Amino acid sequence: MLEKTFTPGAIEPEIYAQWEASGAFAAHPESGKRPYCIMMPPPNVTGSLHMGHALTFTLQDILTRFERMRGRDVLWQPGTDHAGIATQMVVERNLEAAKTTRHDLGRAKFIERVWQWKTESGGTITRQLRSLGASPDWPRERFTMDDGLSAAVRRVFVQLHKEGLIYRDKRLVNWDPKLHTAVSDLEVEGRETKGSLWYIAYPVEGSDESITVATTRPETMLGDTGIAVHPDDERYRHLVGRHVVIPLVNRRIPIVADAYADPTAGSGAVKITPAHDFNDFEVGKRHNLPLINIFDADARLNDAVPEAYRGLDRFAARKKILADLEAAGRLAKTEPHILMVPYGDRSGVVIEPWLTDQWYCNAAELAKPAIEAVERGATVFVPRNWENTFFEWMRNIQPWCISRQIWWGHQIPAWYAPDGRIFVEETETAAQAAARAHYKKDVALERDADVLDTWFSSALWPFSTLGWPTETIELKRYYPTDVLVTGFDIIFFWVARMMMMGCKFMGEVPFKTVYIHALVRDERGQKMSKSKGNIVDPLRVIEKYGTDALRFTLTALAAQGRDIKLAESRIEGYRNFATKLWNAARYAEMNECRLDAEFDPAKAELTVNRWIAASLAHATLRVTAAIEEFKFNDAADALYHFVWGNFCDWYLEFTKPILTGADAAAKAETRAMTAWVLGQVVHLLHPIMPYVTETLWTHLAGEKAGMLITARWPHYGGLADAEAAAEMDWVVSLIAQIRTARAEMNVPPGNEIAAFITEAGATELAWIERHGDQLRRLVRLSMIHPVDAKAPAKQNSIQVVVEGASLLLDLAGAIDLGKERARLKKEEQAIRDELDKIAAKLGNPNFVARAKPEAVEEQRNREAEARASLARLDAAIARIGGA
RNA sequence: GGGCGUGUAGCUCAGUGGGAGAGCACUUCCUUGACAUGGAAGGGGUCGUAGGUUCAAUCCCUGCCACGCCCACCA
């Protein structure tokens, strides 16, 4: 027997363990089934589950379970990412607590510590994924720093280097002065900041004139090597070619003409600091201006600046320089100014453009085939508009700085000879051999200390996890993968780079479809973040409402093209849905509705049974199509309404008289149908709500039927039944009308009343007769008298008018006739309003002439129906003496 | 500056070229043998705004307003 209430917490771990142990999650590369593959975006190995994970993994799991049930050989490839900077930061924080640093430890020891940390905490996220019900092929779990994946990284690096697509370059990078590493453009976020625009007057050499420049970063003046004005700017034309002397520094720098200077911005003259500004770097190159690096790795002023400023932090330096300028009378004016300041997304400190040697990847070259692949539709984005975003970025892509000055990650396979020559090889021995060949003798090689950007290895994920560069059966079978499910926030970081690397090394796109889902926000639409304190913890939700409730909620809210604002009331509502389903199953069990293998729903005879089967078939089509089209919310909606609205509210209530009645054949058919529909429903719901459905299936079908996770997805023909639908729709509307009339006339719900049919067509009469038991029960009628029976007095009865029939309910006591009249008049008015609308249309010759014939026909039908109802309603009003 | 998206019931959001929907909230009633995590009835919206296309627009097109996000080197 099913328990009185569904307690998810008690059963989930047990069911999950059964699934996992049964091998139901496993891919079968040797099978003859059609393959289907999803690459799990690897979460950070030291991370823990947040709502974004919950959403993305729920959707992936839905697709996985759905396709598995449809008979595909599904590989959902799991794994985790080493997350270089993030993980290193976590471990460094731990060290800090132990009053030590990575530098105290040394590189080897530190890396050992990180591995140790990975061992300790790396299981957290995968454990949490399990509690979410995710069903990837766990034994195939990979880590981006596994031997195999590391070998793939080296292979790719070396090959791209040999082709000149990876190279070393000295240029400005985004330097993180806290983390002491370069970061890529993507890891820098601009934050709008209230600052100032300071106008500084630089005296022109050999003249009384001075030239004023505007700057948001006065401290960089110590590194100025020029002043630029626009070549057409009349105000400054006479100064081009002359020199100014930098205040406080007393260095002589030229005034150059360059179109970069915008005459309308600031003073029209701009200071040029080539070593500390990306634009200035370019201007400097054009005019051969020297680069003066004034910062050290901490962004403190170095020895290239006057002694008074050396060692100062950049912000302290700004203050002092402004004060000194003021004192020297060189600060012309100060304006408030809003500017975008670059911050490191990990460190949260201001990023400094800094001149260093780094490794770069020629992304523009790699992007070409990836762009072309999306253009020709080899990869399709869903929703389609994300392709614009992809194209926009890929067509303007900048060189990708791939080296990081941290320790945790894939160390770059480059070795330096004493003379600075670089040998890039997959192993040190190969590098040694190459060096020996070059120098004709052994030389000591030193390995590049840097590691690769984490996203470099992630970019290889779709093929490195499948065994590349080895030609494995998995690689042949599952690449290209079917769909990548991810959020738009990592299109650039990850999707674009996988496209580049996949096209380059596999010669084929990594996935046929990229489904981009929304971001999960809090109920006010704010991005969830620790600092805002608005995080909804999925694990807490699971504990409180159950995994299925969370999964269903996320699914129901996963409409394309919109963010998800997660309100707890929504989760509660869908938890109730799980309870509803549970209780329906309990009801079925109590009424001995058992699955019958012999039962053929297409052969059902009772209208109500034919109707529910047809409704189910319709819902099944909707759900299937919705999942195929990634319209997850539609799938959830169709299921919710079928289960609650059709099956529970109507079918189960409607068939109660049959189950308690005397007609054995009808009872048997209804029991079998109830069990069958329930069985189908748990199939359809399983991808979204795996736990409750698996539990119910076991109860319904028994242990030997096999687990639901391995069952076949429903598919049927021949169940559509327009006649049954018409009949049931009519009975439902009759019941609704009677209920409304009773409620509005304040008839106590418990009162049983006799009904008299005053008017009915032959069809309607037959329907009333056929469903008499249901009518008596569902709207509390004691008796239904035929058309010619003696009707009660008008002051004792209320009237019900539906399409094709009128009834009179005998209250056996005086009613408020005025109220009854008003009620009927209100109904009449509604019908008249509708008739007016229809008349306006049909009265329009253009409509009749130009609209589709079906549309005209439909209006005519509606008009006829409305007129008939109106006539009966008027008759009813006349009966009680209304005008 | 460029790109994308959003504006529909009190709130959160679906939706469709031809009769405005859901969940939650609200009002009234109901502890009837699955379910009060429930059932029944009900109130509530000129579908942001101004035009255009169309026989017909909440839906398609254009402008505008508001909000959000992404990208971008303007001092």
PDB file of N, CA and C (backbone and C1' of nucleotides) in Angstrom, chain B residues 54-72:
ATOM      1  P     U B  54      -3.400  46.806 -46.649  1.00  0.00           P
ATOM      2  O5'   U B  54      -4.055  45.588 -45.868  1.00  0.00           O
ATOM      3  C5'   U B  54      -3.652  44.252 -46.137  1.00  0.00           C
ATOM      4  C4'   U B  54      -4.345  43.312 -45.191  1.00  0.00           C
ATOM      5  C3'   U B  54      -5.856  43.476 -45.105  1.00  0.00           C
ATOM      6  O3'   U B  54      -6.515  42.814 -46.170  1.00  0.00           O
ATOM      7  C1'   U B  54      -4.953  43.304 -42.929  1.00  0.00           C
ATOM      8  P     C B  55      -7.766  43.554 -46.839  1.00  0.00           P
ATOM      9  O5'   C B  55      -8.865  43.555 -45.685  1.00  0.00           O
ATOM     10  C5'   C B  55     -10.039  44.345 -45.829  1.00  0.00           C
ATOM     11  C4'   C B  55     -11.054  43.893 -44.816  1.00  0.00           C
ATOM     12  C3'   C B  55     -10.539  43.802 -43.389  1.00  0.00           C
ATOM     13  O3'   C B  55     -10.571  45.060 -42.753  1.00  0.00           O
ATOM     14  C1'   C B  55     -11.736  41.843 -43.920  1.00  0.00           C
ATOM     15  P     A B  56      -9.341  45.527 -41.883  1.00  0.00           P
ATOM     16  O5'   A B  56      -9.402  44.489 -40.682  1.00  0.00           O
ATOM     17  C5'   A B  56     -10.467  44.566 -39.733  1.00  0.00           C
ATOM     18  C4'   A B  56     -10.371  43.420 -38.779  1.00  0.00           C
ATOM     19  C3'   A B  56      -9.051  43.305 -38.011  1.00  0.00           C
ATOM     20  O3'   A B  56      -9.040  44.170 -36.896  1.00  0.00           O
ATOM     21  C1'   A B  56      -9.691  41.183 -38.842  1.00  0.00           C
ATOM     22  P     A B  57      -7.694  44.939 -36.503  1.00  0.00           P
ATOM     23  O5'   A B  57      -7.372  44.357 -35.074  1.00  0.00           O
ATOM     24  C5'   A B  57      -7.272  42.971 -34.820  1.00  0.00           C
ATOM     25  C4'   A B  57      -6.116  42.730 -33.882  1.00  0.00           C
ATOM     26  C3'   A B  57      -5.517  43.987 -33.271  1.00  0.00           C
ATOM     27  O3'   A B  57      -5.000  43.689 -31.984  1.00  0.00           O
ATOM     28  C1'   A B  57      -3.893  42.916 -34.602  1.00  0.00           C
ATOM     29  P     U B  58      -5.781  44.153 -30.695  1.00  0.00           P
ATOM     30  O5'   U B  58      -4.832  43.735 -29.497  1.00  0.00           O
ATOM     31  C5'   U B  58      -3.722  44.520 -29.130  1.00  0.00           C
ATOM     32  C4'   U B  58      -2.634  43.661 -28.551  1.00  0.00           C
ATOM     33  C3'   U B  58      -1.840  42.885 -29.583  1.00  0.00           C
ATOM     34  O3'   U B  58      -0.771  43.648 -30.080  1.00  0.00           O
ATOM     35  C1'   U B  58      -2.512  41.440 -27.813  1.00  0.00           C
ATOM     36  P     C B  59      -0.382  43.590 -31.632  1.00  0.00           P
ATOM     37  O5'   C B  59       0.238  42.128 -31.772  1.00  0.00           O
ATOM     38  C5'   C B  59       1.380  41.735 -30.995  1.00  0.00           C
ATOM     39  C4'   C B  59       1.627  40.262 -31.181  1.00  0.00           C
ATOM     40  C3'   C B  59       1.962  39.872 -32.618  1.00  0.00           C
ATOM     41  O3'   C B  59       3.037  38.954 -32.628  1.00  0.00           O
ATOM     42  C1'   C B  59       0.069  38.668 -31.862  1.00  0.00           C
ATOM     43  P     C B  60       4.458  39.469 -33.100  1.00  0.00           P
ATOM     44  O5'   C B  60       4.231  39.806 -34.645  1.00  0.00           O
ATOM     45  C5'   C B  60       4.518  38.843 -35.649  1.00  0.00           C
ATOM     46  C4'   C B  60       4.490  39.505 -37.007  1.00  0.00           C
ATOM     47  C3'   C B  60       5.177  40.865 -37.066  1.00  0.00           C
ATOM     48  O3'   C B  60       6.580  40.722 -37.261  1.00  0.00           O
ATOM     49  C1'   C B  60       3.047  41.033 -38.068  1.00  0.00           C
ATOM     50  P     C B  61       7.565  41.801 -36.641  1.00  0.00           P
ATOM     51  O5'   C B  61       7.338  43.053 -37.597  1.00  0.00           O
ATOM     52  C5'   C B  61       7.715  43.002 -38.962  1.00  0.00           C
ATOM     53  C4'   C B  61       7.483  44.350 -39.608  1.00  0.00           C
ATOM     54  C3'   C B  61       8.039  45.538 -38.832  1.00  0.00           C
ATOM     55  O3'   C B  61       9.414  45.740 -39.088  1.00  0.00           O
ATOM     56  C1'   C B  61       5.808  45.994 -39.459  1.00  0.00           C
ATOM     57  P     U B  62      10.315  46.404 -37.950  1.00  0.00           P
ATOM     58  O5'   U B  62       9.840  47.924 -37.976  1.00  0.00           O
ATOM     59  C5'   U B  62      10.122  48.735 -39.112  1.00  0.00           C
ATOM     60  C4'   U B  62       9.587  50.125 -38.893  1.00  0.00           C
ATOM     61  C3'   U B  62       9.962  50.778 -37.568  1.00  0.00           C
ATOM     62  O3'   U B  62      11.268  51.323 -37.574  1.00  0.00           O
ATOM     63  C1'   U B  62       7.650  51.088 -37.957  1.00  0.00           C
ATOM     64  P     G B  63      12.034  51.485 -36.203  1.00  0.00           P
ATOM     65  O5'   G B  63      11.332  52.751 -35.560  1.00  0.00           O
ATOM     66  C5'   G B  63      11.455  54.024 -36.184  1.00  0.00           C
ATOM     67  C4'   G B  63      10.525  55.013 -35.519  1.00  0.00           C
ATOM     68  C3'   G B  63      10.736  55.206 -34.026  1.00  0.00           C
ATOM     69  O3'   G B  63      11.823  56.065 -33.731  1.00  0.00           O
ATOM     70  C1'   G B  63       8.429  54.970 -34.477  1.00  0.00           C
ATOM     71  P     C B  64      12.638  55.843 -32.386  1.00  0.00           P
ATOM     72  O5'   C B  64      11.572  56.255 -31.273  1.00  0.00           O
ATOM     73  C5'   C B  64      11.086  57.593 -31.188  1.00  0.00           C
ATOM     74  C4'   C B  64      10.003  57.684 -30.139  1.00  0.00           C
ATOM     75  C3'   C B  64      10.401  57.214 -28.751  1.00  0.00           C
ATOM     76  O3'   C B  64      11.111  58.217 -28.032  1.00  0.00           O
ATOM     77  C1'   C B  64       8.314  56.270 -29.313  1.00  0.00           C
ATOM     78  P     C B  65      12.206  57.768 -26.965  1.00  0.00           P
ATOM     79  O5'   C B  65      11.296  57.289 -25.740  1.00  0.00           O
ATOM     80  C5'   C B  65      10.391  58.197 -25.111  1.00  0.00           C
ATOM     81  C4'   C B  65       9.575  57.477 -24.077  1.00  0.00           C
ATOM     82  C3'   C B  65      10.364  56.599 -23.120  1.00  0.00           C
ATOM     83  O3'   C B  65      10.968  57.342 -22.077  1.00  0.00           O
ATOM     84  C1'   C B  65       8.494  55.400 -23.905  1.00  0.00           C
ATOM     85  P     A B  66      12.374  56.841 -21.478  1.00  0.00           P
ATOM     86  O5'   A B  66      11.917  55.574 -20.628  1.00  0.00           O
ATOM     87  C5'   A B  66      11.017  55.728 -19.528  1.00  0.00           C
ATOM     88  C4'   A B  66      10.652  54.379 -18.977  1.00  0.00           C
ATOM     89  C3'   A B  66      11.835  53.471 -18.667  1.00  0.00           C
ATOM     90  O3'   A B  66      12.446  53.779 -17.426  1.00  0.00           O
ATOM     91  C1'   A B  66      10.187  52.257 -19.853  1.00  0.00           C
ATOM     92  P     C B  67      14.032  53.579 -17.268  1.00  0.00           P
ATOM     93  O5'   C B  67      14.119  51.997 -17.086  1.00  0.00           O
ATOM     94  C5'   C B  67      13.471  51.360 -15.988  1.00  0.00           C
ATOM     95  C4'   C B  67      13.415  49.870 -16.212  1.00  0.00           C
ATOM     96  C3'   C B  67      14.749  49.181 -16.449  1.00  0.00           C
ATOM     97  O3'   C B  67      15.503  48.997 -15.263  1.00  0.00           O
ATOM     98  C1'   C B  67      13.162  48.361 -17.992  1.00  0.00           C
ATOM     99  P     G B  68      17.118  49.014 -15.378  1.00  0.00           P
ATOM    100  O5'   G B  68      17.433  47.568 -15.944  1.00  0.00           O
ATOM    101  C5'   G B  68      17.026  46.426 -15.212  1.00  0.00           C
ATOM    102  C4'   G B  68      17.210  45.192 -16.053  1.00  0.00           C
ATOM    103  C3'   G B  68      18.599  44.965 -16.604  1.00  0.00           C
ATOM    104  O3'   G B  68      19.489  44.452 -15.640  1.00  0.00           O
ATOM    105  C1'   G B  68      17.002  44.526 -18.293  1.00  0.00           C
ATOM    106  P     C B  69      21.045  44.820 -15.741  1.00  0.00           P
ATOM    107  O5'   C B  69      21.561  43.813 -16.866  1.00  0.00           O
ATOM    108  C5'   C B  69      21.469  42.416 -16.667  1.00  0.00           C
ATOM    109  C4'   C B  69      21.697  41.694 -17.973  1.00  0.00           C
ATOM    110  C3'   C B  69      23.029  41.965 -18.653  1.00  0.00           C
ATOM    111  O3'   C B  69      24.084  41.223 -18.083  1.00  0.00           O
ATOM    112  C1'   C B  69      21.295  42.084 -20.253  1.00  0.00           C
ATOM    113  P     C B  70      25.554  41.835 -18.132  1.00  0.00           P
ATOM    114  O5'   C B  70      25.984  41.558 -19.645  1.00  0.00           O
ATOM    115  C5'   C B  70      26.099  40.226 -20.128  1.00  0.00           C
ATOM    116  C4'   C B  70      26.323  40.240 -21.615  1.00  0.00           C
ATOM    117  C3'   C B  70      27.522  41.051 -22.083  1.00  0.00           C
ATOM    118  O3'   C B  70      28.736  40.347 -21.942  1.00  0.00           O
ATOM    119  C1'   C B  70      25.653  41.576 -23.429  1.00  0.00           C
ATOM    120  P     C B  71      30.068  41.166 -21.670  1.00  0.00           P
ATOM    121  O5'   C B  71      30.352  41.823 -23.092  1.00  0.00           O
ATOM    122  C5'   C B  71      30.648  41.002 -24.211  1.00  0.00           C
ATOM    123  C4'   C B  71      30.667  41.830 -25.471  1.00  0.00           C
ATOM    124  C3'   C B  71      31.634  43.000 -25.485  1.00  0.00           C
ATOM    125  O3'   C B  71      32.957  42.592 -25.753  1.00  0.00           O
ATOM    126  C1'   C B  71      29.555  43.710 -26.315  1.00  0.00           C
ATOM    127  P     A B  72      34.121  43.423 -25.034  1.00  0.00           P
ATOM    128  O5'   A B  72      34.047  44.827 -25.759  1.00  0.00           O
ATOM    129  C5'   A B  72      34.145  44.911 -27.185  1.00  0.00           C
ATOM    130  C4'   A B  72      34.066  46.339 -27.629  1.00  0.00           C
ATOM    131  C3'   A B  72      34.834  47.343 -26.784  1.00  0.00           C
ATOM    132  O3'   A B  72      36.217  47.333 -27.057  1.00  0.00           O
ATOM    133  C1'   A B  72      32.686  48.191 -27.238  1.00  0.00           C
TER     134        A B  72
END
